[in-house]
Coordinates of C-alpha atoms in Angstrom, one line a residue:
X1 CA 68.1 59.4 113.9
X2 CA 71.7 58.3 112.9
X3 CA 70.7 58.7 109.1
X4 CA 69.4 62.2 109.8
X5 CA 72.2 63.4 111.7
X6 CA 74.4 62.3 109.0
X7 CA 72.3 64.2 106.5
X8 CA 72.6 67.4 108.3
X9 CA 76.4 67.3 109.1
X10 CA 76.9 66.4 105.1
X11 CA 74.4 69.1 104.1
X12 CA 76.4 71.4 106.8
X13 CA 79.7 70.4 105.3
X14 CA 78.7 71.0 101.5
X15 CA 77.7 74.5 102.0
X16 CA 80.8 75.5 104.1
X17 CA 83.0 73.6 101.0
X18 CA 81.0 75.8 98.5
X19 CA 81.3 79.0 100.9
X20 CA 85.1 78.9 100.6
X21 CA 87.1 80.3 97.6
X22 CA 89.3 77.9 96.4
X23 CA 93.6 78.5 97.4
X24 CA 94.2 76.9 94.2
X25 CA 96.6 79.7 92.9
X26 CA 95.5 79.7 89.5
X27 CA 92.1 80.1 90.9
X28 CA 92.9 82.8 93.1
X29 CA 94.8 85.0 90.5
X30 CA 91.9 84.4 87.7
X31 CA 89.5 85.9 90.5
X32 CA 91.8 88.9 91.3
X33 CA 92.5 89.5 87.8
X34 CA 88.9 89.0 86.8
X35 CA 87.8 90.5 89.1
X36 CA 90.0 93.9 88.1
X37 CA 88.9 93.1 84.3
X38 CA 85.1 93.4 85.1
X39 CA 85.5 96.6 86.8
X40 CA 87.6 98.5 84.3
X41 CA 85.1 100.8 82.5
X42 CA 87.5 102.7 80.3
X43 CA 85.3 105.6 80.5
X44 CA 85.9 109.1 81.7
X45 CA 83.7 111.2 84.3
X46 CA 83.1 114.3 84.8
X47 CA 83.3 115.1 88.5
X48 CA 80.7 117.9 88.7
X49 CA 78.1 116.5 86.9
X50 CA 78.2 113.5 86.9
X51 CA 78.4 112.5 82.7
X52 CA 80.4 110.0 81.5
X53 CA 82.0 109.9 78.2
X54 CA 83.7 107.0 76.3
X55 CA 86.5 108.9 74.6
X56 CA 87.8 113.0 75.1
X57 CA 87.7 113.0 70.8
X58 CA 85.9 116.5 70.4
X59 CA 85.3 117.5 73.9
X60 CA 85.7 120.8 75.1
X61 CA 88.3 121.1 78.1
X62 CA 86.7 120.3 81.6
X63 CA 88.8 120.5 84.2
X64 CA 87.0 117.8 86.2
X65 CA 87.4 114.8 83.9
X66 CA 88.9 112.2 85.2
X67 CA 89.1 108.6 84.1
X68 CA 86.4 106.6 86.0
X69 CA 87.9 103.5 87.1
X70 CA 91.1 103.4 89.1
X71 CA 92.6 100.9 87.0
X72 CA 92.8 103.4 84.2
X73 CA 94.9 106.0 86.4
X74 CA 98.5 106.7 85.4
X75 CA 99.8 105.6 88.6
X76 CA 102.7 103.3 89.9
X77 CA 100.4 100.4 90.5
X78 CA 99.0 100.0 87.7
X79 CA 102.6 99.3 86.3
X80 CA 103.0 96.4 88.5
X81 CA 99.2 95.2 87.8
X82 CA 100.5 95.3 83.7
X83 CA 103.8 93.3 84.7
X84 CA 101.2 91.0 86.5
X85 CA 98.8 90.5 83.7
X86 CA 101.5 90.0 81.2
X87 CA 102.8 87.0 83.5
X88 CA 99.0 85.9 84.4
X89 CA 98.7 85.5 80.3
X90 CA 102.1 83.6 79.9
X91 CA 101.4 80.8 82.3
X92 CA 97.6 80.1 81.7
X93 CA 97.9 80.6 77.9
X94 CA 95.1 83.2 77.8
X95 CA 95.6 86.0 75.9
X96 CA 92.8 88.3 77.6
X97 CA 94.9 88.8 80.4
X98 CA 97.9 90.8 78.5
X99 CA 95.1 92.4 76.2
X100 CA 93.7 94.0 79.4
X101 CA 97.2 95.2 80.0
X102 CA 97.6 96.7 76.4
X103 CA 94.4 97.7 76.4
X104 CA 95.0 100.1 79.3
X105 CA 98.1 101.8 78.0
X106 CA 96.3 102.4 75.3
X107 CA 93.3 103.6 76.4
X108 CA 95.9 106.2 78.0
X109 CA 97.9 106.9 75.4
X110 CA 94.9 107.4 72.8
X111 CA 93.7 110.1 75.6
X112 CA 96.7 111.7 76.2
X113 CA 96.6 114.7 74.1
X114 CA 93.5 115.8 76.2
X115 CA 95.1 115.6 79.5
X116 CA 98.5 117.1 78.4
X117 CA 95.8 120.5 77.2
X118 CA 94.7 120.5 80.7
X119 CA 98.3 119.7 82.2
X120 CA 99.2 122.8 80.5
X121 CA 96.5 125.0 81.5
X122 CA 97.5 124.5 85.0
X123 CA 95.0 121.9 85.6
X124 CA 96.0 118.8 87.4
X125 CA 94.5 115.2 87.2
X126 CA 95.8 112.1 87.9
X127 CA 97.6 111.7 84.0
X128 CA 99.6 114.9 85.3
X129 CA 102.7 112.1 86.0
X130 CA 102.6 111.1 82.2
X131 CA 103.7 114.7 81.2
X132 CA 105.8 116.2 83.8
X133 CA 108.0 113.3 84.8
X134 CA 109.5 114.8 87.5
X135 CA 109.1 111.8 90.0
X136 CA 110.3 107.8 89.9
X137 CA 107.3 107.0 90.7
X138 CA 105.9 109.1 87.3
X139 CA 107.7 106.7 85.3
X140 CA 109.6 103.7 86.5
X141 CA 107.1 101.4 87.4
X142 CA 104.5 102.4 84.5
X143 CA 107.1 102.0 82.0
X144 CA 108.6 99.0 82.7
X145 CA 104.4 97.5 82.4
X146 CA 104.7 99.4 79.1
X147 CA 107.9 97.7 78.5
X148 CA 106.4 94.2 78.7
X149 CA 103.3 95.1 76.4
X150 CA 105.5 96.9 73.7
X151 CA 107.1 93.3 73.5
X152 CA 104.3 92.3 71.2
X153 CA 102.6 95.7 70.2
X154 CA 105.6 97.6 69.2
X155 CA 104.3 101.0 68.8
X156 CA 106.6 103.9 68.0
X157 CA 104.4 106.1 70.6
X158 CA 105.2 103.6 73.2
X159 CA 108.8 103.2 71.8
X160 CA 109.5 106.9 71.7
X161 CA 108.0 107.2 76.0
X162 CA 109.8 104.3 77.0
X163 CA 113.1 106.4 75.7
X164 CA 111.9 109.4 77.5
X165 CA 111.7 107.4 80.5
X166 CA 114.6 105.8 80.4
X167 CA 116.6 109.3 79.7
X168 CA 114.5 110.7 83.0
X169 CA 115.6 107.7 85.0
X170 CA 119.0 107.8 83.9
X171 CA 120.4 111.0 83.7
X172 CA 117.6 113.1 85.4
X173 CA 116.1 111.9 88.7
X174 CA 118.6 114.0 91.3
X175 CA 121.2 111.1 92.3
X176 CA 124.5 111.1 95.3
X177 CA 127.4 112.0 94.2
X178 CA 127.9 108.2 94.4
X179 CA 125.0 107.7 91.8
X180 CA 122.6 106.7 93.9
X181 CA 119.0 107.6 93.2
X182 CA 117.7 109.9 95.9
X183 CA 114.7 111.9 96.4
X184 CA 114.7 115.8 96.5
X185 CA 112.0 116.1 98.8
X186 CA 110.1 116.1 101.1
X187 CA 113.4 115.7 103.2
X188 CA 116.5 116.6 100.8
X189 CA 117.8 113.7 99.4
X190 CA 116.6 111.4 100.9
X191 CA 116.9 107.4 99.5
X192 CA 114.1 105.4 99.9
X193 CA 113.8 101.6 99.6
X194 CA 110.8 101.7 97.7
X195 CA 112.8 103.5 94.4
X196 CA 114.8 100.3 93.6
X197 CA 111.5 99.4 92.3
X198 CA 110.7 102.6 90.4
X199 CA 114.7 102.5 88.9
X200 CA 115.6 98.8 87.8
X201 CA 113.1 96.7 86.7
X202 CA 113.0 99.8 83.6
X203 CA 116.8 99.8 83.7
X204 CA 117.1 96.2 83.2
X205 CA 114.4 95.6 80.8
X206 CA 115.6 97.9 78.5
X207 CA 119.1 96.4 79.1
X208 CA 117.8 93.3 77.8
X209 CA 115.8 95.3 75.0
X210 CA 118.7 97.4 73.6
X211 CA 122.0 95.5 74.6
X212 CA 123.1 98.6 76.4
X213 CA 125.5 97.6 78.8
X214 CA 125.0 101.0 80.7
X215 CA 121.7 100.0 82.0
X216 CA 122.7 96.7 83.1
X217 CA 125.7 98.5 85.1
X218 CA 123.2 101.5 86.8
X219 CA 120.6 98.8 87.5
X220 CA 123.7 96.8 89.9
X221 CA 125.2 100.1 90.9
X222 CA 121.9 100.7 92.4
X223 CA 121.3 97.6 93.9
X224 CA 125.1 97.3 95.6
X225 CA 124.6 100.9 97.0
X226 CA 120.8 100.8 97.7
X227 CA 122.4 97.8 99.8
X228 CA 125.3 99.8 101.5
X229 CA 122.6 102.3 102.8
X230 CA 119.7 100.5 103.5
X231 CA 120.7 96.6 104.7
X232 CA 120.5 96.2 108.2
X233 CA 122.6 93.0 109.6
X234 CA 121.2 93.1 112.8
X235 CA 118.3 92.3 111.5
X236 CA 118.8 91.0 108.4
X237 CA 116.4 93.2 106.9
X238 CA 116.1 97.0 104.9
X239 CA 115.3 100.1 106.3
X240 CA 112.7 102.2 104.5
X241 CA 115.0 105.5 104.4
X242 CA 118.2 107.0 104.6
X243 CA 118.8 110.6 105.6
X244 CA 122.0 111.7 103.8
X245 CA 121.5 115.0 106.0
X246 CA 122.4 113.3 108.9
X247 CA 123.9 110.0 107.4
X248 CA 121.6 107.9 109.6
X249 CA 118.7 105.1 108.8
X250 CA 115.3 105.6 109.5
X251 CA 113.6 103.7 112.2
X252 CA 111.1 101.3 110.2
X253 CA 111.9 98.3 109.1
X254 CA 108.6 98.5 106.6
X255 CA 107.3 95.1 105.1
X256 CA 106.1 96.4 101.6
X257 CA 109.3 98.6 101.4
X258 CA 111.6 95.1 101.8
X259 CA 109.1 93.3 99.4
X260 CA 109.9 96.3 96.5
X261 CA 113.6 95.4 97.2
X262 CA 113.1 91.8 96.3
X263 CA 111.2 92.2 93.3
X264 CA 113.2 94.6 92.2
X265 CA 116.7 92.6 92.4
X266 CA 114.5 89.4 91.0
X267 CA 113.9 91.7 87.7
X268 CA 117.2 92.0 87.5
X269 CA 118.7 89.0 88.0
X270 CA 116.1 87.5 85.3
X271 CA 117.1 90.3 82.4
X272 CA 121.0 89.9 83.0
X273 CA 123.0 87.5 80.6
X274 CA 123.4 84.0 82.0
X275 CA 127.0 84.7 81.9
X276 CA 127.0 87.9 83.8
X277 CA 130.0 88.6 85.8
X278 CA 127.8 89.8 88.6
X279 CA 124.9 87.9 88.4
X280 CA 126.1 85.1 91.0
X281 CA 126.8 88.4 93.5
X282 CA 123.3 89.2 93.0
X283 CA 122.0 86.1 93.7
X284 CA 124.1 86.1 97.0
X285 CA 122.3 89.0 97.9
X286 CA 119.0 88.1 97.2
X287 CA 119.5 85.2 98.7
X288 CA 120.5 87.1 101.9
X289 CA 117.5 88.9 101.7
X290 CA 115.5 85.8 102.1
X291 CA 116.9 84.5 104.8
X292 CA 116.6 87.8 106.4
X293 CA 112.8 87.9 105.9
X294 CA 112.1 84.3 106.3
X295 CA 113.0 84.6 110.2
X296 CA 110.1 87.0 110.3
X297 CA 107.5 84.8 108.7
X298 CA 104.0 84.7 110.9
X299 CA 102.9 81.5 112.2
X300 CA 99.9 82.5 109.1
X301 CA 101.9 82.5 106.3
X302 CA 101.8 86.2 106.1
X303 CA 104.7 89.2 107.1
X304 CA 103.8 91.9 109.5
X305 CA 103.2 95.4 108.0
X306 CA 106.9 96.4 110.5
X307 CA 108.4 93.2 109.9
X308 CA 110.1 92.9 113.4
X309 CA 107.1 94.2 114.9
X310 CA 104.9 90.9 116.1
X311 CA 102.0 93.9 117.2
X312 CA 101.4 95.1 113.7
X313 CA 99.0 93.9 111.4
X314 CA 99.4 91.1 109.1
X315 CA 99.9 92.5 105.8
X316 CA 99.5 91.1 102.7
X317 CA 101.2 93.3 99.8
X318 CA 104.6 92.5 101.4
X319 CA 103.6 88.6 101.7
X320 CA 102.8 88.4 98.1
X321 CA 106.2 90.0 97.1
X322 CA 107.8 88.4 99.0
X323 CA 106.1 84.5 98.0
X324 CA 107.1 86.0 94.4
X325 CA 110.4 86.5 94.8
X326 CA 111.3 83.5 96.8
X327 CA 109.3 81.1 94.2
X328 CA 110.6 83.1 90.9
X329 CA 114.4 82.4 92.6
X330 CA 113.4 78.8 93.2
X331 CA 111.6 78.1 89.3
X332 CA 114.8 79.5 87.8
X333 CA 117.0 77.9 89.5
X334 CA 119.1 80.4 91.9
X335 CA 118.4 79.0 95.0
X336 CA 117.8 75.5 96.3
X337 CA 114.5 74.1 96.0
X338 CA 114.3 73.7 100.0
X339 CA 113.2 77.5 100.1
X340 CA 110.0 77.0 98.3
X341 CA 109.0 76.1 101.8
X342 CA 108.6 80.0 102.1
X343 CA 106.9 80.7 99.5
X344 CA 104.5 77.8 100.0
X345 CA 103.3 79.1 103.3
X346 CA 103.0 82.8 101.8
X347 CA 101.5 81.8 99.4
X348 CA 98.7 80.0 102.1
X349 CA 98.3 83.8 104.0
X350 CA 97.9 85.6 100.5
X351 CA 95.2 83.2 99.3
X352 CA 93.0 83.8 102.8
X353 CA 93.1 87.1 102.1
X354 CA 91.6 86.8 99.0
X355 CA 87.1 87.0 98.9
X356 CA 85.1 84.6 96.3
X357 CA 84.8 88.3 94.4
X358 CA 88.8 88.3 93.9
X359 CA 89.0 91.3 96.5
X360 CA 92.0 91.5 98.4
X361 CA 92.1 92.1 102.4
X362 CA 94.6 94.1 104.1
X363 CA 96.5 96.1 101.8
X364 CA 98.7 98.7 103.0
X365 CA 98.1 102.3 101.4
X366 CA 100.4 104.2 99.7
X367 CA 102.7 105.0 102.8
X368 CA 105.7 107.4 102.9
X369 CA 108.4 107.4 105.3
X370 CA 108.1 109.0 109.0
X371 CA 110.3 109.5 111.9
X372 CA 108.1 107.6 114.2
X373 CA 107.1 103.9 114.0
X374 CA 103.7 104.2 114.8
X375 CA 103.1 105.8 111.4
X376 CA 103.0 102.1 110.2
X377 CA 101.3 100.5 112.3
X378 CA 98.5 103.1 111.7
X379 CA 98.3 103.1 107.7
X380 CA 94.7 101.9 106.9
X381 CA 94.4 98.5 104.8
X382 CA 91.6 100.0 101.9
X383 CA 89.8 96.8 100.8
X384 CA 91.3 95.4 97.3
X385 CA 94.2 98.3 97.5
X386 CA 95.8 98.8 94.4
X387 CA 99.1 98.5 95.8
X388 CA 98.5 94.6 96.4
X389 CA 96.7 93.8 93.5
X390 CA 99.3 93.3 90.9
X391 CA 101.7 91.8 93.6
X392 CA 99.3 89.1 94.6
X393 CA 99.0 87.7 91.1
X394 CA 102.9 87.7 90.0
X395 CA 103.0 85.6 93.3
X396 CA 100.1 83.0 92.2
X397 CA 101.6 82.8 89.1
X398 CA 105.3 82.0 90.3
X399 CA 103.6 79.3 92.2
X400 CA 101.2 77.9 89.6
X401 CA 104.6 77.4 87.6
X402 CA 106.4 75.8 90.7
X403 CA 103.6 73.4 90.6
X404 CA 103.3 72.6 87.4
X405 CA 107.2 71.9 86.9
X406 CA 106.2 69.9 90.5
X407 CA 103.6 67.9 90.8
X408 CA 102.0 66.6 93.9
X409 CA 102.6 62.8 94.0

């Protein structure tokens, strides 16, 4: 009886160890990132009929082509999910992973000319960004995955966009009379946390590519002012908006709107010159940026969709970015090691939101800013979201490099 019992509690045990998806976070990220790979179809479809077609060389304008998959849309996320691959590549060795980035730019860029036809017959799809750059969130983020990828395929097309971007970023995008970037609309110039993202991480990449001091100084002017309008000490966290109409905060102190703050002052820090006279005030800031958000940390792992809101969801975009930037600040070096306790517990609430499929739970959708709080706490969480996806990996692969350069004993 004993021996049977036995059996059956080790037979029980096996299949609940095979059921569960390892936390390992190389395994995690080579699931997610797979997991996007396999269901990439670089194809286009045509919304009324239904035909699919490898390539727009010699088609006829349709105004209802679209590219199939959403990996292959020219939209913010995918910039981040490029940024994300390029890293995934650099710390497992495996080139497939930066190839899929490439690849996608390029499946975009050899496609363009079709779209920019429709563009200018009025028709809009979603590679309408690429041509009228009229938005942060057109450019910033997509070029600075572009940026990354043109590290190794140096293409003149790329060269001449990244340029274009740049100029738009720098001298176009409606700015303060203080400099800082602001959006027109839907409220008149309005800041929003979420455009350090969209601004510096291109500013400072092609501060490091050019040797152009002037990016280097927007990319801090932005950060010290972004800072000024946004940082609340109270709390010791951001605030997703700042109405210059009224020269008052908004109400929400938004998780993913924090997390682009600290990935965005991490991109910095790691373009800038080691002997940077600003760099150690940059690190103080980040630094105070972690402390603010580590006081918020769920019992889980995870951060709350409103941070100081313990009765909003558990989200998990703003976990990853925030495990990244606390582990990328503790592998290079700018913070003590102690903090990696942070990111090691993030990093636990990001992996259990991750399927055996490499699907991510609990995403936040593409969110703007509101008035009222309960505008958060009501965005739906779209299974495997693009806005987590790229997120989630630059966190697993921050941590696979902590624990490689730290190995359990």
């Amino acid at each position: 009886m004993k021996k049977n019992t036995l059996l059956i509690l080790l037979t029980i045990y096996t299949l609940f160890s095979q059921a569960q998806p390892s936390s390992k976070p190389e395994d995690v990220i080579r699931r997610v990132a797979n997991n996007v790979i396999d269901n990439t179809s670089y194809q286009f479809k045509n919304l009324k009929t239904g035909v699919k077609y490898p390539s727009t060389k010699g088609l006829e304008s349709m105004p209802d082509l679209r590219a199939e998959s959403p990996y292959n849309k020219w939209y913010y996320p995918m910039g981040v999910l490029a940024v994300s691959m390029v890293q995934l590549s650099n710390v497992t060795g495996e080139a497939k992973y930066a190839d899929y980035a490439a690849r996608n730019y390029d499946f975009v860029f050899s496609n363009s000319a079709y779209f920019e036809k429709l563009y200018k017959e009025n028709v809009r799809t979603e590679w309408s960004p690429l041509f009228a750059m009229n938005e942060l969130d057109a450019c910033g983020a997509l070029a600075a995955g572009l940026a990354d990828v043109n590290l190794t395929a140096k293409r003149a097309d790329y060269t001449a966009y990244l340029k274009r971007a740049t100029d738009y970023v720098s001298t176009k995008q409606v700015r303060l009379a203080d400099r800082t970037l602001v959006r027109p609309g839907p409220r008149k110039m309005t800041l929003w946390a979420d455009d350090l993202y969209m601004s510096v991480p291109l500013l400072a990449r092609m501060g490091k590519i050019t040797g152009d001091q002037q990016y280097f100084d927007d990319a801090i002017m932005q950060v010290d002012n972004f800072n000024n309008y946004l940082y609340d000490s109270a709390s010791g966290l951001f605030i997703h908006c700042y109405y210059t109409d009224v020269n008052k905060q908004g109400v929400a102190r938004w998780g993913r709107c924090n997390g682009w703050l600290a990935l965005a002052q991490t991109d910095l820090i790691a373009a800038l010159p080691a002997e940077h006279p600003k760099r150690k005030h940059l690190i103080d800031l980040l630094l105070r940026q972690i402390v603010g958000f580590a006081r918020y940390q769920d019992v889980s792992g995870l951060w709350n969709q409103v941070l100081d809101k313990k009765d909003s969801y558990l989200e998990t975009s703003a976990t990853a970015m925030f495990t990244y930037a606390v582990a990328k600040a503790v592998n290079e070096g700018w913070i003590p090691k102690s903090y990696i306790s942070i990111a090691k517990e993030g990093w636990k609430g990001v992996a259990s939101k991750v399927d055996q499929q490499g699907g991510i739970f609990d995403i936040c959708i593409g969110t703007g800013i509101s008035d009222a709080v309960s505008f958060y706490y009501n965005r739906p969480v779209p299974y495997n979201d693009v806005h987590g996806i790229g997120p989630v990996i630059m966190a697993g692969a921050e941590m696979v490099k902590y624990n490689k350069a730290n190995p359990a004993k």
